[in-house]
PDB file of C-alpha atoms in Angstrom:
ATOM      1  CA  UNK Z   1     -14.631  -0.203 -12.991  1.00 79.00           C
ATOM      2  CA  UNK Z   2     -17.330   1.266 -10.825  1.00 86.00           C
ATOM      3  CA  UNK Z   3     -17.411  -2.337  -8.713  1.00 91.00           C
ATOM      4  CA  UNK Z   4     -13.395  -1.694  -8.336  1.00 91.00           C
ATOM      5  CA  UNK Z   5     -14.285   1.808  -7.502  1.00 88.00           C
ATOM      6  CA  UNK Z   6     -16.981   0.957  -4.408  1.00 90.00           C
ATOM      7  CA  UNK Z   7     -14.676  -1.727  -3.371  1.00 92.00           C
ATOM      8  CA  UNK Z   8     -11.881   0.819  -2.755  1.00 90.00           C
ATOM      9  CA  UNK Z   9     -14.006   3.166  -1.449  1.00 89.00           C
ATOM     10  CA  UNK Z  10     -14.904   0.547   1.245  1.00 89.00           C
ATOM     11  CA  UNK Z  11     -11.950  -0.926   2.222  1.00 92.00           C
ATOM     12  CA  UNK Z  12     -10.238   2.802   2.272  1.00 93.00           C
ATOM     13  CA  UNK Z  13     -12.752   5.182   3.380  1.00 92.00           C
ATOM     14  CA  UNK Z  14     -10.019   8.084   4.280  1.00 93.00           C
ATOM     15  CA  UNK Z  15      -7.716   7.475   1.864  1.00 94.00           C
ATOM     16  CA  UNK Z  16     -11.003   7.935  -0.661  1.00 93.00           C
ATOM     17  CA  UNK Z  17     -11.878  11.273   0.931  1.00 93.00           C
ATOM     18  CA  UNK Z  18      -8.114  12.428   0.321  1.00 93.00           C
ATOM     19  CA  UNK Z  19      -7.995  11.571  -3.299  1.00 93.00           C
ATOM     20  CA  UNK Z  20     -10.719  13.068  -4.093  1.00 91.00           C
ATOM     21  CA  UNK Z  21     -10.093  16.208  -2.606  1.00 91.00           C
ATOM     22  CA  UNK Z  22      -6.289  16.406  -4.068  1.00 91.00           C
ATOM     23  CA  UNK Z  23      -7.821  15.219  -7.526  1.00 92.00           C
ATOM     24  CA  UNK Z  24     -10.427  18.326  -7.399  1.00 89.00           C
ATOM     25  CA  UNK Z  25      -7.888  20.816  -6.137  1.00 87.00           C
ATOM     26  CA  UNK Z  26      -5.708  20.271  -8.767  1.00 88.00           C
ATOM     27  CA  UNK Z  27      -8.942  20.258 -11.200  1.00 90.00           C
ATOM     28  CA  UNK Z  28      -9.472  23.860  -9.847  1.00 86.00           C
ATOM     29  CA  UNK Z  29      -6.299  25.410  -9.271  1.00 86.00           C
ATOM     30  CA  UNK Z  30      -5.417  24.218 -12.970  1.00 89.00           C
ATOM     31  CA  UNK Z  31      -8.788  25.700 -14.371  1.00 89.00           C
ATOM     32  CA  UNK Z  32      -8.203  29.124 -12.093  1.00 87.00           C
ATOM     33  CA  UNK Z  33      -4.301  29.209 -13.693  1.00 88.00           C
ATOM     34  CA  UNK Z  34      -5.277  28.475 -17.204  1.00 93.00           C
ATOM     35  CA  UNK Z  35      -8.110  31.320 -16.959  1.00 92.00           C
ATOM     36  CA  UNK Z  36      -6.840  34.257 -14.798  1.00 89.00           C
ATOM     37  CA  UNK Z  37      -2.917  33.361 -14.757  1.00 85.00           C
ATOM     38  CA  UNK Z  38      -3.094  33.079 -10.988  1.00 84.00           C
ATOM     39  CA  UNK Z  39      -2.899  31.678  -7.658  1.00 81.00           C
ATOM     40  CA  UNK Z  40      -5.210  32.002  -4.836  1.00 79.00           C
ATOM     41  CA  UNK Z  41      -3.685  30.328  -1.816  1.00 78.00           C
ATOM     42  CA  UNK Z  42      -6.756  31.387   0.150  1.00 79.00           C
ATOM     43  CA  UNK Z  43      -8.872  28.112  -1.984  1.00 78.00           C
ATOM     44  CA  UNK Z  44      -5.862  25.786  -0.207  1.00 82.00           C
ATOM     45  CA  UNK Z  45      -8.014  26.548   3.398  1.00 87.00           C
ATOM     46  CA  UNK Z  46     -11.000  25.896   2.251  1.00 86.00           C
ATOM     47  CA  UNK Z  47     -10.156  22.715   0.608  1.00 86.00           C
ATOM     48  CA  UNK Z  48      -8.735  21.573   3.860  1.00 89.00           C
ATOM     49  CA  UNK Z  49     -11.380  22.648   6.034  1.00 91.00           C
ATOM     50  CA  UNK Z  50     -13.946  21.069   3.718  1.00 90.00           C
ATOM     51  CA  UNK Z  51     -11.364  17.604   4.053  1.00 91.00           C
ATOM     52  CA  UNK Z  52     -11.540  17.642   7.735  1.00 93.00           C
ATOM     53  CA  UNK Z  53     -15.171  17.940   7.438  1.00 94.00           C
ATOM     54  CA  UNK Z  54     -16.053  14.819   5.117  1.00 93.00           C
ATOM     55  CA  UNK Z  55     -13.583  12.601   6.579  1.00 93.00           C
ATOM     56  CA  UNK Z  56     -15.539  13.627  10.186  1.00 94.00           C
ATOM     57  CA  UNK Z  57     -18.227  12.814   8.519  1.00 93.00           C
ATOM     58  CA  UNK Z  58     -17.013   9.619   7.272  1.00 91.00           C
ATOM     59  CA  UNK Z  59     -15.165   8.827  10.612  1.00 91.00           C
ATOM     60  CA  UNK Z  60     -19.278   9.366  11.896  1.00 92.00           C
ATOM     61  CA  UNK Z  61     -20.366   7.159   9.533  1.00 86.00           C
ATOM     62  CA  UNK Z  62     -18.313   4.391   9.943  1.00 77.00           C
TER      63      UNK Z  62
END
């Protein structure tokens, strides 16, 4: 699985950095909702700012 996993991560750099990011939001909005009953559409910015930022960084790297 984890060979599978590097492979993708490889061959897809971006698309790796988006999944994760949508994958974690949901993680987070879900734990937020299931806690406090609520919605704070101020966390949506900040998960997009911190997406432009890695895949800069990736963009960088590669």
């Amino acid at each position: 699985m984890s060979n599978k996993y590097k492979e993708f991560t490889e061959k897809h750099p971006y698309a790796n950095v988006i999944l994760l990011m949508v994958v974690t939001s949901f993680i987070g909005i879900s734990i937020e909702w299931i806690i406090n009953k609520d919605f704070i559409g101020a966390g949506l910015y900040t998960a997009i700012v911190l997406t432009l930022i890695e895949i800069l960084r990736v963009r960088i790297k590669k």
